[in-house]
Amino acid sequence: MRLGIVTMAALALAVASTVARAADPRYPDWPCTQAKVPEISLAAVWAGPPLDDVQSKWKDDAKVSALVSKLAARKTPLDEAEKSVKDFLAGSASDKTANAKLLFAGLFDTLNAQRSSVMSGLERVSHKQREAADKIREETLQLQALQGAKPPDETKVEALSNQLIWETRIFEDRRKVVRFVCEVPTTIDQRLFALGRVIQQEME
C-alpha cells in the first residue's frame, strides 16, 4: 500500500506541475497554445461593402435573424449553412446587396459573441486549474510529511491519498476538456470566414 501511495503522490505533483505558464503576459489565464485574439477583425473576414449603415439593424429583420441563428449554430454543417446562404440571397432579387450586408452583420456580431463567451469560459476554467494545481501540490507535500512520520498515521495517510486521487482525476478531466475547447475559437473564425466568402460571392 505504501508504494502505491508514494507513486500516487509523485503523480499528483507531476499533474500539478503541468499547468502551463501563459505565453502572453497580457492574458495570464489563457490556457491554449493558440495565441489569444480577443475578437475577430472585420477586415480579416469581410471585403464587401461597408456595413456602417446596417450595424444592428439585422436584428429587426425576422427572416435574417432566424437565418443568422441557424448559420451560427455549430451543429449546422458548414456545407448546409453555405447552401442556406445561397438560397436566401438567390431569392432576394433587387434587395440582394442589402440582405447580404444584413446577413453578414448578423453573423459577425453573433459569432464574435459566441467566440468571446467560449474564450471567457476557457479562462475561468484555467484559473480554477491553477487553484487546483496549488491545492494538489500543497496536499501532496502534506501526504509526504504524513508518510515520513514515525509512526505514520495510516488512517490520515489513506484519507489524504484518496482525496488526492479524486482531485487529480478532476484536474486531468478538465485538462482534456480545455484542450478540446481550445479549438473552438479557431473553428468559429473559419466558419465566419467561409460564410463571409460565400455571401460576397453571391453579391457579385
PDB file of C-alpha atoms in Angstrom:
ATOM      1  CA  MET A   1       0.000   0.000   0.000  1.00  0.00           C
ATOM      2  CA  ARG A   2       2.838   2.381   0.890  1.00  0.00           C
ATOM      3  CA  LEU A   3       4.444   2.102  -2.553  1.00  0.00           C
ATOM      4  CA  GLY A   4       1.138   2.856  -4.234  1.00  0.00           C
ATOM      5  CA  ILE A   5       0.618   5.971  -2.142  1.00  0.00           C
ATOM      6  CA  VAL A   6       4.137   7.239  -2.800  1.00  0.00           C
ATOM      7  CA  THR A   7       3.655   6.667  -6.534  1.00  0.00           C
ATOM      8  CA  MET A   8       0.307   8.459  -6.419  1.00  0.00           C
ATOM      9  CA  ALA A   9       1.888  11.410  -4.598  1.00  0.00           C
ATOM     10  CA  ALA A  10       4.566  11.662  -7.272  1.00  0.00           C
ATOM     11  CA  LEU A  11       1.851  11.564  -9.951  1.00  0.00           C
ATOM     12  CA  ALA A  12      -0.115  14.291  -8.181  1.00  0.00           C
ATOM     13  CA  LEU A  13       2.968  16.513  -8.093  1.00  0.00           C
ATOM     14  CA  ALA A  14       3.580  15.832 -11.777  1.00  0.00           C
ATOM     15  CA  VAL A  15      -0.031  16.735 -12.630  1.00  0.00           C
ATOM     16  CA  ALA A  16       0.138  19.909 -10.573  1.00  0.00           C
ATOM     17  CA  SER A  17       3.287  20.968 -12.392  1.00  0.00           C
ATOM     18  CA  THR A  18       1.630  20.682 -15.820  1.00  0.00           C
ATOM     19  CA  VAL A  19      -0.241  23.981 -15.536  1.00  0.00           C
ATOM     20  CA  ALA A  20       1.463  25.898 -18.310  1.00  0.00           C
ATOM     21  CA  ARG A  21       2.595  29.459 -17.895  1.00  0.00           C
ATOM     22  CA  ALA A  22       0.773  31.828 -20.212  1.00  0.00           C
ATOM     23  CA  ALA A  23       2.787  32.616 -23.341  1.00  0.00           C
ATOM     24  CA  ASP A  24       1.364  36.164 -23.402  1.00  0.00           C
ATOM     25  CA  PRO A  25       1.607  38.030 -20.058  1.00  0.00           C
ATOM     26  CA  ARG A  26      -1.370  40.166 -21.070  1.00  0.00           C
ATOM     27  CA  TYR A  27      -3.609  37.103 -20.727  1.00  0.00           C
ATOM     28  CA  PRO A  28      -2.305  35.141 -17.700  1.00  0.00           C
ATOM     29  CA  ASP A  29      -5.289  32.769 -17.629  1.00  0.00           C
ATOM     30  CA  TRP A  30      -5.300  31.954 -21.348  1.00  0.00           C
ATOM     31  CA  PRO A  31      -4.668  28.171 -21.454  1.00  0.00           C
ATOM     32  CA  CYS A  32      -4.367  27.466 -25.182  1.00  0.00           C
ATOM     33  CA  THR A  33      -1.285  27.114 -27.341  1.00  0.00           C
ATOM     34  CA  GLN A  34      -3.060  29.270 -29.926  1.00  0.00           C
ATOM     35  CA  ALA A  35      -2.427  32.983 -29.402  1.00  0.00           C
ATOM     36  CA  LYS A  36      -5.369  34.787 -27.863  1.00  0.00           C
ATOM     37  CA  VAL A  37      -7.026  37.195 -30.298  1.00  0.00           C
ATOM     38  CA  PRO A  38      -9.797  38.865 -28.251  1.00  0.00           C
ATOM     39  CA  GLU A  39     -12.102  39.443 -31.201  1.00  0.00           C
ATOM     40  CA  ILE A  40     -12.288  38.851 -34.925  1.00  0.00           C
ATOM     41  CA  SER A  41     -11.307  41.810 -37.066  1.00  0.00           C
ATOM     42  CA  LEU A  42     -13.984  42.755 -39.593  1.00  0.00           C
ATOM     43  CA  ALA A  43     -11.311  43.494 -42.195  1.00  0.00           C
ATOM     44  CA  ALA A  44      -9.955  39.955 -41.843  1.00  0.00           C
ATOM     45  CA  VAL A  45     -13.226  38.321 -42.853  1.00  0.00           C
ATOM     46  CA  TRP A  46     -15.097  40.858 -44.974  1.00  0.00           C
ATOM     47  CA  ALA A  47     -14.014  42.614 -48.165  1.00  0.00           C
ATOM     48  CA  GLY A  48     -17.528  43.584 -49.212  1.00  0.00           C
ATOM     49  CA  PRO A  49     -19.227  46.985 -48.982  1.00  0.00           C
ATOM     50  CA  PRO A  50     -19.123  48.875 -45.653  1.00  0.00           C
ATOM     51  CA  LEU A  51     -21.567  47.686 -43.001  1.00  0.00           C
ATOM     52  CA  ASP A  52     -21.848  51.012 -41.179  1.00  0.00           C
ATOM     53  CA  ASP A  53     -25.389  51.593 -42.410  1.00  0.00           C
ATOM     54  CA  VAL A  54     -26.712  48.231 -41.161  1.00  0.00           C
ATOM     55  CA  GLN A  55     -24.920  47.642 -37.861  1.00  0.00           C
ATOM     56  CA  SER A  56     -27.536  46.069 -35.540  1.00  0.00           C
ATOM     57  CA  LYS A  57     -30.445  46.512 -37.978  1.00  0.00           C
ATOM     58  CA  TRP A  58     -30.231  42.804 -38.837  1.00  0.00           C
ATOM     59  CA  LYS A  59     -31.983  42.109 -35.518  1.00  0.00           C
ATOM     60  CA  ASP A  60     -35.065  43.960 -36.774  1.00  0.00           C
ATOM     61  CA  ASP A  61     -35.474  41.607 -39.740  1.00  0.00           C
ATOM     62  CA  ALA A  62     -37.125  38.402 -38.521  1.00  0.00           C
ATOM     63  CA  LYS A  63     -36.072  36.380 -41.554  1.00  0.00           C
ATOM     64  CA  VAL A  64     -32.445  37.451 -41.335  1.00  0.00           C
ATOM     65  CA  SER A  65     -32.350  36.931 -37.565  1.00  0.00           C
ATOM     66  CA  ALA A  66     -33.685  33.392 -37.892  1.00  0.00           C
ATOM     67  CA  LEU A  67     -31.179  32.582 -40.614  1.00  0.00           C
ATOM     68  CA  VAL A  68     -28.291  34.040 -38.600  1.00  0.00           C
ATOM     69  CA  SER A  69     -29.199  31.789 -35.669  1.00  0.00           C
ATOM     70  CA  LYS A  70     -29.201  28.744 -37.918  1.00  0.00           C
ATOM     71  CA  LEU A  71     -25.955  29.623 -39.700  1.00  0.00           C
ATOM     72  CA  ALA A  72     -24.109  30.495 -36.491  1.00  0.00           C
ATOM     73  CA  ALA A  73     -25.004  27.221 -34.762  1.00  0.00           C
ATOM     74  CA  ARG A  74     -22.040  24.835 -34.857  1.00  0.00           C
ATOM     75  CA  LYS A  75     -24.484  21.925 -35.108  1.00  0.00           C
ATOM     76  CA  THR A  76     -25.404  23.177 -38.596  1.00  0.00           C
ATOM     77  CA  PRO A  77     -22.918  21.587 -41.036  1.00  0.00           C
ATOM     78  CA  LEU A  78     -20.918  24.197 -42.915  1.00  0.00           C
ATOM     79  CA  ASP A  79     -21.953  22.931 -46.353  1.00  0.00           C
ATOM     80  CA  GLU A  80     -25.608  23.142 -45.306  1.00  0.00           C
ATOM     81  CA  ALA A  81     -25.042  26.670 -43.973  1.00  0.00           C
ATOM     82  CA  GLU A  82     -23.416  27.746 -47.220  1.00  0.00           C
ATOM     83  CA  LYS A  83     -26.352  26.367 -49.237  1.00  0.00           C
ATOM     84  CA  SER A  84     -28.796  28.254 -46.992  1.00  0.00           C
ATOM     85  CA  VAL A  85     -26.891  31.478 -47.674  1.00  0.00           C
ATOM     86  CA  LYS A  86     -27.083  30.889 -51.443  1.00  0.00           C
ATOM     87  CA  ASP A  87     -30.795  30.026 -51.336  1.00  0.00           C
ATOM     88  CA  PHE A  88     -31.597  33.095 -49.242  1.00  0.00           C
ATOM     89  CA  LEU A  89     -29.680  35.538 -51.417  1.00  0.00           C
ATOM     90  CA  ALA A  90     -30.887  33.948 -54.658  1.00  0.00           C
ATOM     91  CA  GLY A  91     -34.417  34.914 -53.695  1.00  0.00           C
ATOM     92  CA  SER A  92     -33.530  38.457 -52.677  1.00  0.00           C
ATOM     93  CA  ALA A  93     -33.540  39.937 -56.197  1.00  0.00           C
ATOM     94  CA  SER A  94     -33.102  43.726 -56.023  1.00  0.00           C
ATOM     95  CA  ASP A  95     -32.513  43.620 -52.282  1.00  0.00           C
ATOM     96  CA  LYS A  96     -29.623  41.173 -52.563  1.00  0.00           C
ATOM     97  CA  THR A  97     -26.875  43.598 -51.513  1.00  0.00           C
ATOM     98  CA  ALA A  98     -28.876  44.967 -48.592  1.00  0.00           C
ATOM     99  CA  ASN A  99     -29.817  41.482 -47.395  1.00  0.00           C
ATOM    100  CA  ALA A 100     -26.255  40.242 -47.828  1.00  0.00           C
ATOM    101  CA  LYS A 101     -24.948  43.064 -45.673  1.00  0.00           C
ATOM    102  CA  LEU A 102     -27.588  42.438 -43.021  1.00  0.00           C
ATOM    103  CA  LEU A 103     -26.828  38.722 -43.025  1.00  0.00           C
ATOM    104  CA  PHE A 104     -23.103  39.172 -42.627  1.00  0.00           C
ATOM    105  CA  ALA A 105     -23.505  41.869 -39.984  1.00  0.00           C
ATOM    106  CA  GLY A 106     -25.640  39.405 -38.000  1.00  0.00           C
ATOM    107  CA  LEU A 107     -23.133  36.602 -38.428  1.00  0.00           C
ATOM    108  CA  PHE A 108     -20.252  38.846 -37.443  1.00  0.00           C
ATOM    109  CA  ASP A 109     -21.986  40.017 -34.256  1.00  0.00           C
ATOM    110  CA  THR A 110     -23.275  36.568 -33.302  1.00  0.00           C
ATOM    111  CA  LEU A 111     -20.113  34.575 -33.952  1.00  0.00           C
ATOM    112  CA  ASN A 112     -17.922  37.174 -32.278  1.00  0.00           C
ATOM    113  CA  ALA A 113     -20.181  36.961 -29.206  1.00  0.00           C
ATOM    114  CA  GLN A 114     -20.022  33.138 -29.269  1.00  0.00           C
ATOM    115  CA  ARG A 115     -16.260  33.295 -29.532  1.00  0.00           C
ATOM    116  CA  SER A 116     -15.947  35.745 -26.626  1.00  0.00           C
ATOM    117  CA  SER A 117     -18.149  33.526 -24.469  1.00  0.00           C
ATOM    118  CA  VAL A 118     -16.041  30.434 -25.221  1.00  0.00           C
ATOM    119  CA  MET A 119     -12.810  32.300 -24.525  1.00  0.00           C
ATOM    120  CA  SER A 120     -14.096  33.690 -21.230  1.00  0.00           C
ATOM    121  CA  GLY A 121     -15.130  30.185 -20.205  1.00  0.00           C
ATOM    122  CA  LEU A 122     -11.675  28.849 -21.041  1.00  0.00           C
ATOM    123  CA  GLU A 123     -10.033  31.493 -18.890  1.00  0.00           C
ATOM    124  CA  ARG A 124     -12.369  30.761 -15.964  1.00  0.00           C
ATOM    125  CA  VAL A 125     -11.525  27.049 -16.150  1.00  0.00           C
ATOM    126  CA  SER A 126      -7.826  27.841 -16.495  1.00  0.00           C
ATOM    127  CA  HIS A 127      -7.961  29.954 -13.340  1.00  0.00           C
ATOM    128  CA  LYS A 128      -9.652  27.076 -11.484  1.00  0.00           C
ATOM    129  CA  GLN A 129      -6.963  24.727 -12.773  1.00  0.00           C
ATOM    130  CA  ARG A 130      -4.232  26.934 -11.319  1.00  0.00           C
ATOM    131  CA  GLU A 131      -6.002  26.953  -7.963  1.00  0.00           C
ATOM    132  CA  ALA A 132      -6.484  23.175  -8.151  1.00  0.00           C
ATOM    133  CA  ALA A 133      -2.806  22.667  -9.008  1.00  0.00           C
ATOM    134  CA  ASP A 134      -1.743  24.709  -5.993  1.00  0.00           C
ATOM    135  CA  LYS A 135      -4.058  22.665  -3.765  1.00  0.00           C
ATOM    136  CA  ILE A 136      -2.780  19.351  -5.156  1.00  0.00           C
ATOM    137  CA  ARG A 137       0.827  20.464  -4.670  1.00  0.00           C
ATOM    138  CA  GLU A 138       0.180  21.531  -1.079  1.00  0.00           C
ATOM    139  CA  GLU A 139      -1.714  18.347  -0.194  1.00  0.00           C
ATOM    140  CA  THR A 140       0.972  16.196  -1.806  1.00  0.00           C
ATOM    141  CA  LEU A 141       3.575  17.745   0.467  1.00  0.00           C
ATOM    142  CA  GLN A 142       1.258  17.123   3.421  1.00  0.00           C
ATOM    143  CA  LEU A 143       0.922  13.496   2.353  1.00  0.00           C
ATOM    144  CA  GLN A 144       4.665  13.075   2.109  1.00  0.00           C
ATOM    145  CA  ALA A 145       5.059  14.534   5.596  1.00  0.00           C
ATOM    146  CA  LEU A 146       2.430  12.131   6.948  1.00  0.00           C
ATOM    147  CA  GLN A 147       4.220   9.212   5.289  1.00  0.00           C
ATOM    148  CA  GLY A 148       7.501  10.235   6.889  1.00  0.00           C
ATOM    149  CA  ALA A 149       6.102  10.422  10.423  1.00  0.00           C
ATOM    150  CA  LYS A 150       7.267   7.811  12.943  1.00  0.00           C
ATOM    151  CA  PRO A 151       4.939   6.014  13.134  1.00  0.00           C
ATOM    152  CA  PRO A 152       2.743   7.212  10.254  1.00  0.00           C
ATOM    153  CA  ASP A 153      -0.964   7.695  10.886  1.00  0.00           C
ATOM    154  CA  GLU A 154      -2.245   5.233   8.292  1.00  0.00           C
ATOM    155  CA  THR A 155      -5.843   6.476   8.581  1.00  0.00           C
ATOM    156  CA  LYS A 156      -4.840  10.063   7.730  1.00  0.00           C
ATOM    157  CA  VAL A 157      -2.441   8.859   5.023  1.00  0.00           C
ATOM    158  CA  GLU A 158      -5.158   6.845   3.336  1.00  0.00           C
ATOM    159  CA  ALA A 159      -7.780   9.614   3.635  1.00  0.00           C
ATOM    160  CA  LEU A 160      -5.497  12.252   2.098  1.00  0.00           C
ATOM    161  CA  SER A 161      -4.333   9.775  -0.535  1.00  0.00           C
ATOM    162  CA  ASN A 162      -7.919   9.116  -1.615  1.00  0.00           C
ATOM    163  CA  GLN A 163      -8.639  12.843  -1.701  1.00  0.00           C
ATOM    164  CA  LEU A 164      -5.608  13.454  -3.904  1.00  0.00           C
ATOM    165  CA  ILE A 165      -6.615  10.671  -6.280  1.00  0.00           C
ATOM    166  CA  TRP A 166     -10.038  12.280  -6.711  1.00  0.00           C
ATOM    167  CA  GLU A 167      -8.673  15.819  -7.140  1.00  0.00           C
ATOM    168  CA  THR A 168      -6.049  14.636  -9.618  1.00  0.00           C
ATOM    169  CA  ARG A 169      -8.688  12.861 -11.684  1.00  0.00           C
ATOM    170  CA  ILE A 170     -10.845  16.006 -11.835  1.00  0.00           C
ATOM    171  CA  PHE A 171      -7.787  18.042 -12.812  1.00  0.00           C
ATOM    172  CA  GLU A 172      -6.930  15.671 -15.643  1.00  0.00           C
ATOM    173  CA  ASP A 173     -10.529  15.567 -16.915  1.00  0.00           C
ATOM    174  CA  ARG A 174     -10.653  19.362 -17.027  1.00  0.00           C
ATOM    175  CA  ARG A 175      -7.341  19.497 -18.858  1.00  0.00           C
ATOM    176  CA  LYS A 176      -8.679  17.198 -21.586  1.00  0.00           C
ATOM    177  CA  VAL A 177     -11.810  19.338 -21.960  1.00  0.00           C
ATOM    178  CA  VAL A 178      -9.730  22.524 -22.194  1.00  0.00           C
ATOM    179  CA  ARG A 179      -7.539  21.004 -24.904  1.00  0.00           C
ATOM    180  CA  PHE A 180     -10.671  20.216 -26.932  1.00  0.00           C
ATOM    181  CA  VAL A 181     -12.391  23.568 -26.350  1.00  0.00           C
ATOM    182  CA  CYS A 182      -9.227  25.473 -27.316  1.00  0.00           C
ATOM    183  CA  GLU A 183     -10.031  24.523 -30.912  1.00  0.00           C
ATOM    184  CA  VAL A 184     -13.471  26.157 -30.837  1.00  0.00           C
ATOM    185  CA  PRO A 185     -12.437  29.825 -31.367  1.00  0.00           C
ATOM    186  CA  THR A 186     -10.455  28.784 -34.455  1.00  0.00           C
ATOM    187  CA  THR A 187     -13.447  26.808 -35.725  1.00  0.00           C
ATOM    188  CA  ILE A 188     -15.642  29.888 -35.276  1.00  0.00           C
ATOM    189  CA  ASP A 189     -13.100  32.038 -37.149  1.00  0.00           C
ATOM    190  CA  GLN A 190     -13.087  29.580 -40.036  1.00  0.00           C
ATOM    191  CA  ARG A 191     -16.880  29.422 -40.127  1.00  0.00           C
ATOM    192  CA  LEU A 192     -17.256  33.188 -40.263  1.00  0.00           C
ATOM    193  CA  PHE A 193     -14.594  33.482 -42.977  1.00  0.00           C
ATOM    194  CA  ALA A 194     -16.195  30.724 -45.081  1.00  0.00           C
ATOM    195  CA  LEU A 195     -19.721  32.152 -44.798  1.00  0.00           C
ATOM    196  CA  GLY A 196     -18.473  35.683 -45.437  1.00  0.00           C
ATOM    197  CA  ARG A 197     -16.781  34.485 -48.604  1.00  0.00           C
ATOM    198  CA  VAL A 198     -19.994  32.798 -49.842  1.00  0.00           C
ATOM    199  CA  ILE A 199     -22.046  35.914 -49.107  1.00  0.00           C
ATOM    200  CA  GLN A 200     -19.589  38.109 -51.029  1.00  0.00           C
ATOM    201  CA  GLN A 201     -19.525  35.691 -53.973  1.00  0.00           C
ATOM    202  CA  GLU A 202     -23.322  35.721 -54.139  1.00  0.00           C
ATOM    203  CA  MET A 203     -23.333  39.539 -54.217  1.00  0.00           C
ATOM    204  CA  GLU A 204     -21.181  39.687 -57.343  1.00  0.00           C
TER     205      GLU A 204
END
